[in-house]
PDB file of C-alpha atoms in Angstrom:
ATOM      1  CA  MET P  15       0.310   0.061  -0.274  1.00 50.00           C
ATOM      2  CA  TRP P  16       2.668   2.385   0.832  1.00 38.00           C
ATOM      3  CA  GLN P  17       5.875   3.214  -1.414  1.00 49.00           C
ATOM      4  CA  ASN P  18       8.446   4.022   1.375  1.00 46.00           C
ATOM      5  CA  SER P  19       8.495   4.826   4.441  1.00 45.00           C
ATOM      6  CA  LEU P  20       8.107   8.810   3.506  1.00 44.00           C
ATOM      7  CA  SER P  21       4.807   8.099   2.022  1.00 46.00           C
ATOM      8  CA  LEU P  22       3.131   6.357   5.158  1.00 42.00           C
ATOM      9  CA  LYS P  23       4.649   9.039   7.291  1.00 48.00           C
ATOM     10  CA  VAL P  24       2.969  11.978   5.175  1.00 49.00           C
ATOM     11  CA  HIS P  25      -0.204   9.988   5.290  1.00 50.00           C
ATOM     12  CA  LEU P  26       0.108   9.497   8.890  1.00 48.00           C
ATOM     13  CA  LEU P  27       1.067  13.262   9.569  1.00 54.00           C
ATOM     14  CA  ALA P  28      -2.002  14.463   7.616  1.00 60.00           C
ATOM     15  CA  SER P  29      -4.117  11.879   9.451  1.00 59.00           C
ATOM     16  CA  GLY P  30      -3.293  13.544  12.894  1.00 55.00           C
ATOM     17  CA  THR P  31      -2.025  10.184  13.633  1.00 48.00           C
ATOM     18  CA  LEU P  32       1.860  10.803  13.753  1.00 47.00           C
ATOM     19  CA  LYS P  33       1.273  13.889  15.749  1.00 48.00           C
ATOM     20  CA  GLN P  34      -0.227  11.329  18.544  1.00 47.00           C
ATOM     21  CA  VAL P  35       2.705   9.282  18.218  1.00 46.00           C
ATOM     22  CA  LEU P  36       4.629  11.760  18.957  1.00 49.00           C
ATOM     23  CA  TRP P  37       2.762  13.301  21.886  1.00 47.00           C
ATOM     24  CA  SER P  38       2.220  10.235  23.328  1.00 49.00           C
ATOM     25  CA  SER P  39       6.239   9.371  23.303  1.00 59.00           C
ATOM     26  CA  LEU P  40       6.818  12.804  24.770  1.00 61.00           C
ATOM     27  CA  THR P  41       4.523  12.515  27.167  1.00 70.00           C
ATOM     28  CA  GLU P  42       5.600   8.696  28.751  1.00 90.00           C
ATOM     29  CA  ARG P  43       9.027  10.336  28.197  1.00 94.00           C
ATOM     30  CA  CYS P  44       8.199  13.081  31.086  1.00 97.00           C
ATOM     31  CA  SER P  45       6.458  10.651  32.988  1.00 96.00           C
ATOM     32  CA  GLN P  46       9.473   8.194  33.722  1.00 97.00           C
ATOM     33  CA  VAL P  47      10.281   9.156  37.466  1.00 97.00           C
ATOM     34  CA  LEU P  48      14.185  10.202  37.551  1.00 98.00           C
ATOM     35  CA  ASP P  49      16.240   6.970  37.444  1.00 98.00           C
ATOM     36  CA  PRO P  50      19.908   8.271  37.597  1.00 98.00           C
ATOM     37  CA  GLY P  51      21.330   4.697  36.665  1.00 97.00           C
ATOM     38  CA  PRO P  52      23.688   2.093  38.630  1.00 96.00           C
ATOM     39  CA  CYS P  53      27.000   3.286  36.724  1.00 97.00           C
ATOM     40  CA  ARG P  54      29.815   6.022  38.822  1.00 95.00           C
ATOM     41  CA  ASP P  55      30.476   8.423  35.381  1.00 95.00           C
ATOM     42  CA  TYR P  56      28.525  11.086  37.684  1.00 93.00           C
ATOM     43  CA  VAL P  57      27.526  13.193  34.395  1.00 97.00           C
ATOM     44  CA  VAL P  58      25.001  16.600  34.754  1.00 98.00           C
ATOM     45  CA  LYS P  59      21.952  15.984  33.218  1.00 99.00           C
ATOM     46  CA  TRP P  60      18.493  17.168  33.677  1.00 99.00           C
ATOM     47  CA  TYR P  61      15.213  15.219  34.333  1.00 99.00           C
ATOM     48  CA  TYR P  62      11.538  16.533  34.521  1.00 98.00           C
ATOM     49  CA  ASP P  63       9.693  16.461  37.690  1.00 98.00           C
ATOM     50  CA  ALA P  64       6.274  16.111  36.726  1.00 96.00           C
ATOM     51  CA  THR P  65       4.871  17.189  40.601  1.00 96.00           C
ATOM     52  CA  ALA P  66       7.007  20.571  40.206  1.00 98.00           C
ATOM     53  CA  ASN P  67       6.434  20.939  36.512  1.00 97.00           C
ATOM     54  CA  SER P  68       9.573  22.020  36.516  1.00 98.00           C
ATOM     55  CA  CYS P  69      13.561  20.534  35.398  1.00 99.00           C
ATOM     56  CA  ALA P  70      16.468  20.478  37.801  1.00 99.00           C
ATOM     57  CA  GLN P  71      19.438  18.772  37.820  1.00 99.00           C
ATOM     58  CA  PHE P  72      20.642  15.381  38.641  1.00 99.00           C
ATOM     59  CA  TRP P  73      24.103  12.938  38.159  1.00 98.00           C
ATOM     60  CA  PHE P  74      23.730  10.805  35.864  1.00 98.00           C
ATOM     61  CA  GLY P  75      25.876   7.823  35.969  1.00 97.00           C
ATOM     62  CA  GLY P  76      26.807   6.842  32.402  1.00 96.00           C
ATOM     63  CA  CYS P  77      24.566   3.952  31.772  1.00 97.00           C
ATOM     64  CA  LEU P  78      21.211   2.534  31.798  1.00 96.00           C
ATOM     65  CA  GLY P  79      18.785   4.916  33.300  1.00 96.00           C
ATOM     66  CA  ASN P  80      15.702   5.627  31.467  1.00 97.00           C
ATOM     67  CA  GLY P  81      14.385   8.475  28.835  1.00 96.00           C
ATOM     68  CA  ASN P  82      13.866  11.063  31.157  1.00 98.00           C
ATOM     69  CA  GLN P  83      17.350  12.559  30.812  1.00 98.00           C
ATOM     70  CA  PHE P  84      18.176  15.824  28.914  1.00 98.00           C
ATOM     71  CA  GLU P  85      21.543  17.163  27.966  1.00 98.00           C
ATOM     72  CA  THR P  86      20.382  20.886  28.691  1.00 99.00           C
ATOM     73  CA  GLU P  87      17.849  22.549  30.648  1.00 99.00           C
ATOM     74  CA  LYS P  88      16.200  24.348  27.751  1.00 98.00           C
ATOM     75  CA  SER P  89      16.067  20.887  26.077  1.00 98.00           C
ATOM     76  CA  CYS P  90      14.223  19.504  29.254  1.00 98.00           C
ATOM     77  CA  LYS P  91      11.969  22.661  29.210  1.00 98.00           C
ATOM     78  CA  GLU P  92      11.280  22.490  25.532  1.00 96.00           C
ATOM     79  CA  THR P  93      10.315  18.986  26.115  1.00 96.00           C
ATOM     80  CA  CYS P  94       8.273  18.449  29.170  1.00 96.00           C
ATOM     81  CA  VAL P  95       7.225  21.932  30.912  1.00 96.00           C
ATOM     82  CA  LYS P  96       3.672  22.954  30.548  1.00 91.00           C
ATOM     83  CA  ALA P  97       2.985  26.367  30.207  1.00 84.00           C
TER      84      ALA P  97
END
C-alpha cells in the first residue's frame, strides 16, 4: 500500500496519527521517574519533575537510566514543561 516509509509518514502526519504517536512518546518520557542508572560516571544531566512541572539537575551515572534525561535545561523545558 505504501511506496516507502516517507509516504507512510506523510499519510500519518496528514491524518494526525503521527502527531498523536509523537506526543504519546514525549509524554511517556516526561512521566518517567528520575533514574540516575547504576554506573558511577557522574555526568550532570537534567530531568523533568512532573510533580513540580519543572526541570532539575541530577548526576547521571553514565549507563542505563531511562528516557527522562536531557543534556540541557532548555531541552528539558521545551520537551516537558507545561505552560
